[in-house]
Amino acid sequence: MKLVRAGRDLRVDFFRGIALFCIFLDHIPHDALARFTVRNLALNDATEIFILLAGYAASLVYGRKLDQAGPVSAGADMLKRAWTLYIAHIFLFVIFTAEVALFAAWFATPGYLARVGMDRLVREPLVAMIDAVPMLYQPSFLNVLPLYVVIMGGMAPLLLLLRRPRILLAASFALYVAARLFGWNLPTAGGHGWFFNPLTWQFLFVLGMIFARFGRPALPRVATDVAAIALLVMGFLILLTTWIEPQLARHVPGAIKPLIRDIDKTGLHPYRLLSILSLAWLASRYVPPGAKFIETRLGSVFVLIGQHGLTTYCASIVLSFAGRVVLDHDPGWVMQIVVNGVGLVALLGIAASGAWYRVKDAKPAAS
């Protein structure tokens, strides 16, 4: 039984699968393998990859429906998907809360609740639960799906603009710039705004939609390759002096220091945006459709995980906190291998079970 879904660009699924595994690793503080994920090599991390590819995939699915059934039907389907994402977020909120509470009680470590922002749930359980329903309360680990929900829901009534890409791009960019300049953000119960500001992150989603619909921009290839590589190298140097080895900051010229401060993730800082776009450009240039390494057994693992992104994302969050607790008590290299191996196998198993049900249900019933 072939579990990998054919008839689509497997590069999207492969890189989304890589991003999902990176999300799992990045949420485990003591994981040595996490030192080699995207966030330690570039100014962006797996979240940017996930949102860009989410826009790309949404354009493929709902852009086709737009052409076949019109904007009302396609927009309604997009809203339905946003509702599915919302239900998944609420389900994940409940499961993750129970998991953190269980580990906090089991190991007598109430600090686990504070580490993920659930201390408010302990102090004001009824108010926190009420705020969680409209996504005004978002503990750590649980702020990507709300972003996805709002962007998908917000794009649904505007889907017709996909036929007017210049208008869509201009409006999306204008909102991105205005939100950054004026500090616009959606509210939260704590008053500090969403950790992932949908008013800025929507621009990355829209870019993904436009790339899927109209292809790679017609830019000079060699010159753009050089620019993309230069941006990534500069980004790594910034990362090196501000995050990986901050003691190296003393070697940074004073005139440059103001330019590399406050590279925020919340508002999708332009440096982070340029970083993910540089990676996307190089990947589209040098990873052709049907690339052999994607069709290998290891490549197929990440393709399968990427093809079931919602379930594997939810699983990665639950698994990552369990891995964090395990490595808190035994950070040795043997346990590191066990945690990473079990995490990858679990994500693969969840994706494979979803694929198996899809294939099974697609087969005609025996007479």
mmCIF file of N, CA, C and O in Angstrom, residues 243-332:
data_model
loop_
_atom_site.group_PDB
_atom_site.id
_atom_site.type_symbol
_atom_site.label_atom_id
_atom_site.label_comp_id
_atom_site.label_asym_id
_atom_site.label_seq_id
_atom_site.Cartn_x
_atom_site.Cartn_y
_atom_site.Cartn_z
ATOM 1 N N TRP A 243 22.998 35.704 19.333
ATOM 2 C CA TRP A 243 22.290 34.582 19.924
ATOM 3 C C TRP A 243 23.217 33.410 20.245
ATOM 4 O O TRP A 243 23.265 32.911 21.365
ATOM 5 N N ILE A 244 23.986 32.959 19.247
ATOM 6 C CA ILE A 244 24.798 31.760 19.441
ATOM 7 C C ILE A 244 26.014 32.045 20.321
ATOM 8 O O ILE A 244 26.273 31.347 21.296
ATOM 9 N N GLU A 245 26.797 33.082 19.984
ATOM 10 C CA GLU A 245 27.992 33.462 20.745
ATOM 11 C C GLU A 245 27.929 34.963 21.021
ATOM 12 O O GLU A 245 28.656 35.754 20.412
ATOM 13 N N PRO A 246 27.086 35.394 21.951
ATOM 14 C CA PRO A 246 26.897 36.840 22.174
ATOM 15 C C PRO A 246 28.154 37.575 22.617
ATOM 16 O O PRO A 246 28.231 38.800 22.469
ATOM 17 N N GLN A 247 29.145 36.833 23.145
ATOM 18 C CA GLN A 247 30.381 37.513 23.549
ATOM 19 C C GLN A 247 31.129 38.090 22.354
ATOM 20 O O GLN A 247 31.988 38.978 22.507
ATOM 21 N N LEU A 248 30.798 37.604 21.145
ATOM 22 C CA LEU A 248 31.438 38.141 19.940
ATOM 23 C C LEU A 248 30.902 39.519 19.577
ATOM 24 O O LEU A 248 31.452 40.179 18.693
ATOM 25 N N ALA A 249 29.858 39.961 20.261
ATOM 26 C CA ALA A 249 29.253 41.259 19.936
ATOM 27 C C ALA A 249 30.227 42.414 20.124
ATOM 28 O O ALA A 249 30.071 43.459 19.494
ATOM 29 N N ARG A 250 31.246 42.201 20.963
ATOM 30 C CA ARG A 250 32.202 43.295 21.178
ATOM 31 C C ARG A 250 33.026 43.598 19.934
ATOM 32 O O ARG A 250 33.649 44.665 19.837
ATOM 33 N N HIS A 251 33.042 42.670 18.987
ATOM 34 C CA HIS A 251 33.792 42.887 17.746
ATOM 35 C C HIS A 251 32.951 43.562 16.667
ATOM 36 O O HIS A 251 33.465 43.882 15.600
ATOM 37 N N VAL A 252 31.663 43.745 16.939
ATOM 38 C CA VAL A 252 30.775 44.365 15.947
ATOM 39 C C VAL A 252 30.968 45.878 16.003
ATOM 40 O O VAL A 252 30.891 46.481 17.083
ATOM 41 N N PRO A 253 31.208 46.524 14.864
ATOM 42 C CA PRO A 253 31.371 47.988 14.856
ATOM 43 C C PRO A 253 30.151 48.689 15.432
ATOM 44 O O PRO A 253 29.006 48.265 15.235
ATOM 45 N N GLY A 254 30.393 49.774 16.138
ATOM 46 C CA GLY A 254 29.313 50.504 16.797
ATOM 47 C C GLY A 254 28.257 51.011 15.851
ATOM 48 O O GLY A 254 27.073 51.084 16.203
ATOM 49 N N ALA A 255 28.656 51.358 14.624
ATOM 50 C CA ALA A 255 27.688 51.876 13.658
ATOM 51 C C ALA A 255 26.709 50.807 13.201
ATOM 52 O O ALA A 255 25.610 51.114 12.748
ATOM 53 N N ILE A 256 27.119 49.547 13.322
ATOM 54 C CA ILE A 256 26.278 48.441 12.839
ATOM 55 C C ILE A 256 25.349 47.933 13.939
ATOM 56 O O ILE A 256 24.255 47.446 13.646
ATOM 57 N N LYS A 257 25.763 48.060 15.189
ATOM 58 C CA LYS A 257 24.980 47.486 16.285
ATOM 59 C C LYS A 257 23.511 47.905 16.288
ATOM 60 O O LYS A 257 22.633 47.060 16.500
ATOM 61 N N PRO A 258 23.177 49.189 16.051
ATOM 62 C CA PRO A 258 21.746 49.543 16.040
ATOM 63 C C PRO A 258 20.954 48.832 14.941
ATOM 64 O O PRO A 258 19.731 48.677 15.063
ATOM 65 N N LEU A 259 21.643 48.405 13.884
ATOM 66 C CA LEU A 259 20.966 47.764 12.756
ATOM 67 C C LEU A 259 20.626 46.304 13.025
ATOM 68 O O LEU A 259 19.836 45.709 12.288
ATOM 69 N N ILE A 260 21.236 45.720 14.047
ATOM 70 C CA ILE A 260 21.002 44.296 14.301
ATOM 71 C C ILE A 260 20.341 44.063 15.657
ATOM 72 O O ILE A 260 20.316 42.954 16.166
ATOM 73 N N ARG A 261 19.805 45.128 16.232
ATOM 74 C CA ARG A 261 19.061 44.985 17.483
ATOM 75 C C ARG A 261 17.587 44.753 17.201
ATOM 76 O O ARG A 261 17.055 45.179 16.182
ATOM 77 N N ASP A 262 16.950 44.123 18.157
ATOM 78 C CA ASP A 262 15.479 43.998 18.134
ATOM 79 C C ASP A 262 14.966 43.380 16.844
ATOM 80 O O ASP A 262 14.033 43.889 16.212
ATOM 81 N N ILE A 263 15.576 42.281 16.430
ATOM 82 C CA ILE A 263 15.074 41.543 15.263
ATOM 83 C C ILE A 263 13.948 40.649 15.772
ATOM 84 O O ILE A 263 14.152 39.485 16.114
ATOM 85 N N ASP A 264 12.781 41.239 15.852
ATOM 86 C CA ASP A 264 11.670 40.578 16.531
ATOM 87 C C ASP A 264 11.013 39.523 15.662
ATOM 88 O O ASP A 264 10.963 39.630 14.445
ATOM 89 N N LYS A 265 10.490 38.517 16.342
ATOM 90 C CA LYS A 265 9.741 37.441 15.680
ATOM 91 C C LYS A 265 8.255 37.781 15.624
ATOM 92 O O LYS A 265 7.568 37.437 14.662
ATOM 93 N N THR A 266 7.775 38.484 16.644
ATOM 94 C CA THR A 266 6.347 38.796 16.726
ATOM 95 C C THR A 266 5.842 39.517 15.482
ATOM 96 O O THR A 266 4.812 39.156 14.917
ATOM 97 N N GLY A 267 6.558 40.555 15.057
ATOM 98 C CA GLY A 267 6.123 41.344 13.913
ATOM 99 C C GLY A 267 6.741 40.923 12.604
ATOM 100 O O GLY A 267 6.637 41.641 11.606
ATOM 101 N N LEU A 268 7.383 39.744 12.565
ATOM 102 C CA LEU A 268 8.063 39.249 11.371
ATOM 103 C C LEU A 268 9.001 40.327 10.840
ATOM 104 O O LEU A 268 8.770 40.940 9.803
ATOM 105 N N HIS A 269 10.080 40.555 11.568
ATOM 106 C CA HIS A 269 11.068 41.581 11.216
ATOM 107 C C HIS A 269 11.507 41.410 9.755
ATOM 108 O O HIS A 269 11.628 40.287 9.262
ATOM 109 N N PRO A 270 11.750 42.509 9.049
ATOM 110 C CA PRO A 270 12.174 42.410 7.636
ATOM 111 C C PRO A 270 13.386 41.514 7.424
ATOM 112 O O PRO A 270 13.483 40.852 6.379
ATOM 113 N N TYR A 271 14.311 41.461 8.373
ATOM 114 C CA TYR A 271 15.466 40.569 8.224
ATOM 115 C C TYR A 271 15.014 39.111 8.180
ATOM 116 O O TYR A 271 15.538 38.308 7.406
ATOM 117 N N ARG A 272 14.064 38.782 9.041
ATOM 118 C CA ARG A 272 13.539 37.414 9.047
ATOM 119 C C ARG A 272 12.796 37.120 7.747
ATOM 120 O O ARG A 272 12.886 36.011 7.206
ATOM 121 N N LEU A 273 12.076 38.103 7.258
ATOM 122 C CA LEU A 273 11.357 37.934 5.999
ATOM 123 C C LEU A 273 12.335 37.714 4.853
ATOM 124 O O LEU A 273 12.139 36.812 4.015
ATOM 125 N N LEU A 274 13.391 38.513 4.790
ATOM 126 C CA LEU A 274 14.394 38.345 3.738
ATOM 127 C C LEU A 274 15.096 36.991 3.847
ATOM 128 O O LEU A 274 15.447 36.375 2.834
ATOM 129 N N SER A 275 15.281 36.526 5.065
ATOM 130 C CA SER A 275 15.948 35.244 5.275
ATOM 131 C C SER A 275 15.117 34.086 4.711
ATOM 132 O O SER A 275 15.633 33.245 3.963
ATOM 133 N N ILE A 276 13.832 34.037 5.044
ATOM 134 C CA ILE A 276 13.003 32.937 4.552
ATOM 135 C C ILE A 276 12.811 33.032 3.041
ATOM 136 O O ILE A 276 12.793 32.013 2.342
ATOM 137 N N LEU A 277 12.719 34.249 2.507
ATOM 138 C CA LEU A 277 12.583 34.390 1.061
ATOM 139 C C LEU A 277 13.857 33.973 0.343
ATOM 140 O O LEU A 277 13.799 33.405 -0.762
ATOM 141 N N SER A 278 15.003 34.221 0.942
ATOM 142 C CA SER A 278 16.269 33.767 0.361
ATOM 143 C C SER A 278 16.333 32.243 0.332
ATOM 144 O O SER A 278 16.723 31.637 -0.678
ATOM 145 N N LEU A 279 15.940 31.609 1.435
ATOM 146 C CA LEU A 279 15.914 30.147 1.472
ATOM 147 C C LEU A 279 14.941 29.593 0.442
ATOM 148 O O LEU A 279 15.240 28.604 -0.247
ATOM 149 N N ALA A 280 13.769 30.221 0.329
ATOM 150 C CA ALA A 280 12.760 29.754 -0.620
ATOM 151 C C ALA A 280 13.263 29.874 -2.059
ATOM 152 O O ALA A 280 13.039 28.986 -2.890
ATOM 153 N N TRP A 281 13.929 30.982 -2.352
ATOM 154 C CA TRP A 281 14.466 31.181 -3.703
ATOM 155 C C TRP A 281 15.484 30.092 -4.043
ATOM 156 O O TRP A 281 15.412 29.459 -5.105
ATOM 157 N N LEU A 282 16.431 29.852 -3.138
ATOM 158 C CA LEU A 282 17.475 28.860 -3.406
ATOM 159 C C LEU A 282 16.901 27.450 -3.478
ATOM 160 O O LEU A 282 17.326 26.636 -4.311
ATOM 161 N N ALA A 283 15.917 27.155 -2.622
ATOM 162 C CA ALA A 283 15.294 25.834 -2.673
ATOM 163 C C ALA A 283 14.563 25.618 -3.992
ATOM 164 O O ALA A 283 14.644 24.537 -4.597
ATOM 165 N N SER A 284 13.844 26.637 -4.455
ATOM 166 C CA SER A 284 13.111 26.501 -5.719
ATOM 167 C C SER A 284 14.057 26.402 -6.911
ATOM 168 O O SER A 284 13.737 25.803 -7.928
ATOM 169 N N ARG A 285 15.244 26.985 -6.782
ATOM 170 C CA ARG A 285 16.233 26.963 -7.866
ATOM 171 C C ARG A 285 16.989 25.638 -7.936
ATOM 172 O O ARG A 285 17.233 25.103 -9.016
ATOM 173 N N TYR A 286 17.352 25.114 -6.770
ATOM 174 C CA TYR A 286 18.287 23.989 -6.765
ATOM 175 C C TYR A 286 17.694 22.673 -6.272
ATOM 176 O O TYR A 286 18.416 21.675 -6.179
ATOM 177 N N VAL A 287 16.414 22.685 -5.936
ATOM 178 C CA VAL A 287 15.719 21.432 -5.631
ATOM 179 C C VAL A 287 14.591 21.300 -6.653
ATOM 180 O O VAL A 287 13.485 21.814 -6.444
ATOM 181 N N PRO A 288 14.850 20.634 -7.763
ATOM 182 C CA PRO A 288 13.843 20.560 -8.827
ATOM 183 C C PRO A 288 12.704 19.616 -8.460
ATOM 184 O O PRO A 288 12.865 18.752 -7.578
ATOM 185 N N PRO A 289 11.546 19.758 -9.105
ATOM 186 C CA PRO A 289 10.474 18.776 -8.909
ATOM 187 C C PRO A 289 10.980 17.383 -9.259
ATOM 188 O O PRO A 289 11.704 17.199 -10.248
ATOM 189 N N GLY A 290 10.645 16.415 -8.423
ATOM 190 C CA GLY A 290 11.102 15.054 -8.665
ATOM 191 C C GLY A 290 12.541 14.813 -8.256
ATOM 192 O O GLY A 290 13.173 13.858 -8.726
ATOM 193 N N ALA A 291 13.079 15.663 -7.394
ATOM 194 C CA ALA A 291 14.453 15.470 -6.910
ATOM 195 C C ALA A 291 14.593 14.080 -6.286
ATOM 196 O O ALA A 291 13.741 13.641 -5.512
ATOM 197 N N LYS A 292 15.670 13.385 -6.640
ATOM 198 C CA LYS A 292 15.830 11.980 -6.245
ATOM 199 C C LYS A 292 15.881 11.796 -4.740
ATOM 200 O O LYS A 292 15.324 10.830 -4.206
ATOM 201 N N PHE A 293 16.537 12.720 -4.020
ATOM 202 C CA PHE A 293 16.685 12.512 -2.580
ATOM 203 C C PHE A 293 15.340 12.597 -1.851
ATOM 204 O O PHE A 293 15.170 12.022 -0.779
ATOM 205 N N ILE A 294 14.376 13.305 -2.438
ATOM 206 C CA ILE A 294 13.050 13.388 -1.816
ATOM 207 C C ILE A 294 12.315 12.053 -1.916
ATOM 208 O O ILE A 294 11.496 11.721 -1.056
ATOM 209 N N GLU A 295 12.646 11.275 -2.947
ATOM 210 C CA GLU A 295 11.965 9.999 -3.161
ATOM 211 C C GLU A 295 12.663 8.829 -2.481
ATOM 212 O O GLU A 295 12.227 7.687 -2.609
ATOM 213 N N THR A 296 13.770 9.100 -1.759
ATOM 214 C CA THR A 296 14.414 8.038 -0.995
ATOM 215 C C THR A 296 13.553 7.685 0.216
ATOM 216 O O THR A 296 12.571 8.379 0.527
ATOM 217 N N ARG A 297 13.938 6.634 0.924
ATOM 218 C CA ARG A 297 13.161 6.223 2.098
ATOM 219 C C ARG A 297 13.148 7.310 3.165
ATOM 220 O O ARG A 297 12.108 7.596 3.751
ATOM 221 N N LEU A 298 14.317 7.908 3.417
ATOM 222 C CA LEU A 298 14.370 8.970 4.419
ATOM 223 C C LEU A 298 13.587 10.188 3.949
ATOM 224 O O LEU A 298 12.841 10.797 4.729
ATOM 225 N N GLY A 299 13.733 10.542 2.679
ATOM 226 C CA GLY A 299 12.973 11.668 2.145
ATOM 227 C C GLY A 299 11.480 11.430 2.249
ATOM 228 O O GLY A 299 10.712 12.343 2.593
ATOM 229 N N SER A 300 11.054 10.192 1.995
ATOM 230 C CA SER A 300 9.623 9.868 2.054
ATOM 231 C C SER A 300 9.074 9.984 3.466
ATOM 232 O O SER A 300 7.883 10.252 3.659
ATOM 233 N N VAL A 301 9.939 9.776 4.466
ATOM 234 C CA VAL A 301 9.498 9.955 5.862
ATOM 235 C C VAL A 301 9.018 11.382 6.078
ATOM 236 O O VAL A 301 7.926 11.623 6.612
ATOM 237 N N PHE A 302 9.827 12.350 5.629
ATOM 238 C CA PHE A 302 9.462 13.752 5.838
ATOM 239 C C PHE A 302 8.327 14.177 4.906
ATOM 240 O O PHE A 302 7.508 15.026 5.275
ATOM 241 N N VAL A 303 8.254 13.592 3.719
ATOM 242 C CA VAL A 303 7.137 13.875 2.822
ATOM 243 C C VAL A 303 5.829 13.448 3.468
ATOM 244 O O VAL A 303 4.839 14.195 3.473
ATOM 245 N N LEU A 304 5.826 12.253 4.037
ATOM 246 C CA LEU A 304 4.602 11.738 4.664
ATOM 247 C C LEU A 304 4.207 12.584 5.861
ATOM 248 O O LEU A 304 3.026 12.903 6.060
ATOM 249 N N ILE A 305 5.178 12.976 6.668
ATOM 250 C CA ILE A 305 4.886 13.846 7.811
ATOM 251 C C ILE A 305 4.318 15.174 7.326
ATOM 252 O O ILE A 305 3.359 15.708 7.889
ATOM 253 N N GLY A 306 4.893 15.716 6.252
ATOM 254 C CA GLY A 306 4.419 16.991 5.715
ATOM 255 C C GLY A 306 3.043 16.910 5.104
ATOM 256 O O GLY A 306 2.294 17.899 5.115
ATOM 257 N N GLN A 307 2.675 15.756 4.571
ATOM 258 C CA GLN A 307 1.355 15.610 3.958
ATOM 259 C C GLN A 307 0.239 15.533 4.990
ATOM 260 O O GLN A 307 -0.936 15.641 4.642
ATOM 261 N N HIS A 308 0.580 15.339 6.231
ATOM 262 C CA HIS A 308 -0.417 15.302 7.313
ATOM 263 C C HIS A 308 -0.022 16.341 8.365
ATOM 264 O O HIS A 308 0.115 16.049 9.548
ATOM 265 N N GLY A 309 0.148 17.586 7.871
ATOM 266 C CA GLY A 309 0.722 18.646 8.670
ATOM 267 C C GLY A 309 -0.040 18.995 9.926
ATOM 268 O O GLY A 309 0.570 19.279 10.960
ATOM 269 N N LEU A 310 -1.368 18.992 9.873
ATOM 270 C CA LEU A 310 -2.129 19.410 11.053
ATOM 271 C C LEU A 310 -1.980 18.409 12.192
ATOM 272 O O LEU A 310 -1.696 18.795 13.337
ATOM 273 N N THR A 311 -2.167 17.127 11.897
ATOM 274 C CA THR A 311 -2.059 16.123 12.962
ATOM 275 C C THR A 311 -0.629 15.999 13.470
ATOM 276 O O THR A 311 -0.407 15.865 14.675
ATOM 277 N N THR A 312 0.339 16.052 12.567
ATOM 278 C CA THR A 312 1.727 15.920 13.023
ATOM 279 C C THR A 312 2.194 17.174 13.761
ATOM 280 O O THR A 312 3.022 17.082 14.670
ATOM 281 N N TYR A 313 1.660 18.348 13.394
ATOM 282 C CA TYR A 313 1.999 19.550 14.162
ATOM 283 C C TYR A 313 1.492 19.419 15.598
ATOM 284 O O TYR A 313 2.235 19.680 16.557
ATOM 285 N N CYS A 314 0.230 19.045 15.750
ATOM 286 C CA CYS A 314 -0.334 18.892 17.100
ATOM 287 C C CYS A 314 0.461 17.855 17.892
ATOM 288 O O CYS A 314 0.772 18.060 19.074
ATOM 289 N N ALA A 315 0.814 16.760 17.233
ATOM 290 C CA ALA A 315 1.590 15.718 17.909
ATOM 291 C C ALA A 315 2.971 16.223 18.294
ATOM 292 O O ALA A 315 3.485 15.895 19.369
ATOM 293 N N SER A 316 3.585 17.038 17.430
ATOM 294 C CA SER A 316 4.934 17.535 17.728
ATOM 295 C C SER A 316 4.945 18.395 18.984
ATOM 296 O O SER A 316 5.914 18.364 19.759
ATOM 297 N N ILE A 317 3.875 19.142 19.211
ATOM 298 C CA ILE A 317 3.805 19.986 20.407
ATOM 299 C C ILE A 317 3.702 19.126 21.665
ATOM 300 O O ILE A 317 4.411 19.347 22.654
ATOM 301 N N VAL A 318 2.820 18.131 21.617
ATOM 302 C CA VAL A 318 2.650 17.247 22.772
ATOM 303 C C VAL A 318 3.926 16.447 23.035
ATOM 304 O O VAL A 318 4.390 16.333 24.176
ATOM 305 N N LEU A 319 4.520 15.917 21.978
ATOM 306 C CA LEU A 319 5.726 15.102 22.119
ATOM 307 C C LEU A 319 6.917 15.935 22.599
ATOM 308 O O LEU A 319 7.743 15.463 23.380
ATOM 309 N N SER A 320 7.003 17.184 22.124
ATOM 310 C CA SER A 320 8.162 17.997 22.479
ATOM 311 C C SER A 320 8.186 18.313 23.972
ATOM 312 O O SER A 320 9.266 18.329 24.580
ATOM 313 N N PHE A 321 7.023 18.555 24.569
ATOM 314 C CA PHE A 321 7.048 18.837 26.006
ATOM 315 C C PHE A 321 7.415 17.583 26.786
ATOM 316 O O PHE A 321 8.146 17.658 27.784
ATOM 317 N N ALA A 322 6.935 16.428 26.331
ATOM 318 C CA ALA A 322 7.332 15.173 26.987
ATOM 319 C C ALA A 322 8.841 14.979 26.863
ATOM 320 O O ALA A 322 9.510 14.585 27.826
ATOM 321 N N GLY A 323 9.387 15.276 25.677
ATOM 322 C CA GLY A 323 10.833 15.169 25.495
ATOM 323 C C GLY A 323 11.583 16.136 26.380
ATOM 324 O O GLY A 323 12.654 15.818 26.907
ATOM 325 N N ARG A 324 11.039 17.314 26.554
ATOM 326 C CA ARG A 324 11.665 18.320 27.432
ATOM 327 C C ARG A 324 11.751 17.799 28.858
ATOM 328 O O ARG A 324 12.799 17.933 29.509
ATOM 329 N N VAL A 325 10.687 17.200 29.337
ATOM 330 C CA VAL A 325 10.672 16.687 30.709
ATOM 331 C C VAL A 325 11.687 15.546 30.859
ATOM 332 O O VAL A 325 12.431 15.487 31.846
ATOM 333 N N VAL A 326 11.721 14.659 29.871
ATOM 334 C CA VAL A 326 12.662 13.538 29.931
ATOM 335 C C VAL A 326 14.095 14.043 29.998
ATOM 336 O O VAL A 326 14.900 13.584 30.825
ATOM 337 N N LEU A 327 14.449 15.004 29.125
ATOM 338 C CA LEU A 327 15.825 15.505 29.102
ATOM 339 C C LEU A 327 16.144 16.405 30.288
ATOM 340 O O LEU A 327 17.311 16.610 30.613
ATOM 341 N N ASP A 328 15.117 16.950 30.942
ATOM 342 C CA ASP A 328 15.358 17.672 32.197
ATOM 343 C C ASP A 328 15.953 16.738 33.249
ATOM 344 O O ASP A 328 16.764 17.151 34.078
ATOM 345 N N HIS A 329 15.538 15.473 33.203
ATOM 346 C CA HIS A 329 15.964 14.508 34.209
ATOM 347 C C HIS A 329 17.144 13.662 33.755
ATOM 348 O O HIS A 329 17.849 13.082 34.584
ATOM 349 N N ASP A 330 17.350 13.569 32.451
ATOM 350 C CA ASP A 330 18.495 12.808 31.946
ATOM 351 C C ASP A 330 18.915 13.397 30.604
ATOM 352 O O ASP A 330 18.436 12.973 29.558
ATOM 353 N N PRO A 331 19.823 14.385 30.616
ATOM 354 C CA PRO A 331 20.221 15.035 29.367
ATOM 355 C C PRO A 331 21.348 14.317 28.628
ATOM 356 O O PRO A 331 21.909 14.865 27.680
ATOM 357 N N GLY A 332 21.686 13.091 29.048
ATOM 358 C CA GLY A 332 22.788 12.366 28.428
ATOM 359 C C GLY A 332 22.544 12.061 26.958
ATOM 360 O O GLY A 332 21.406 12.085 26.473
#
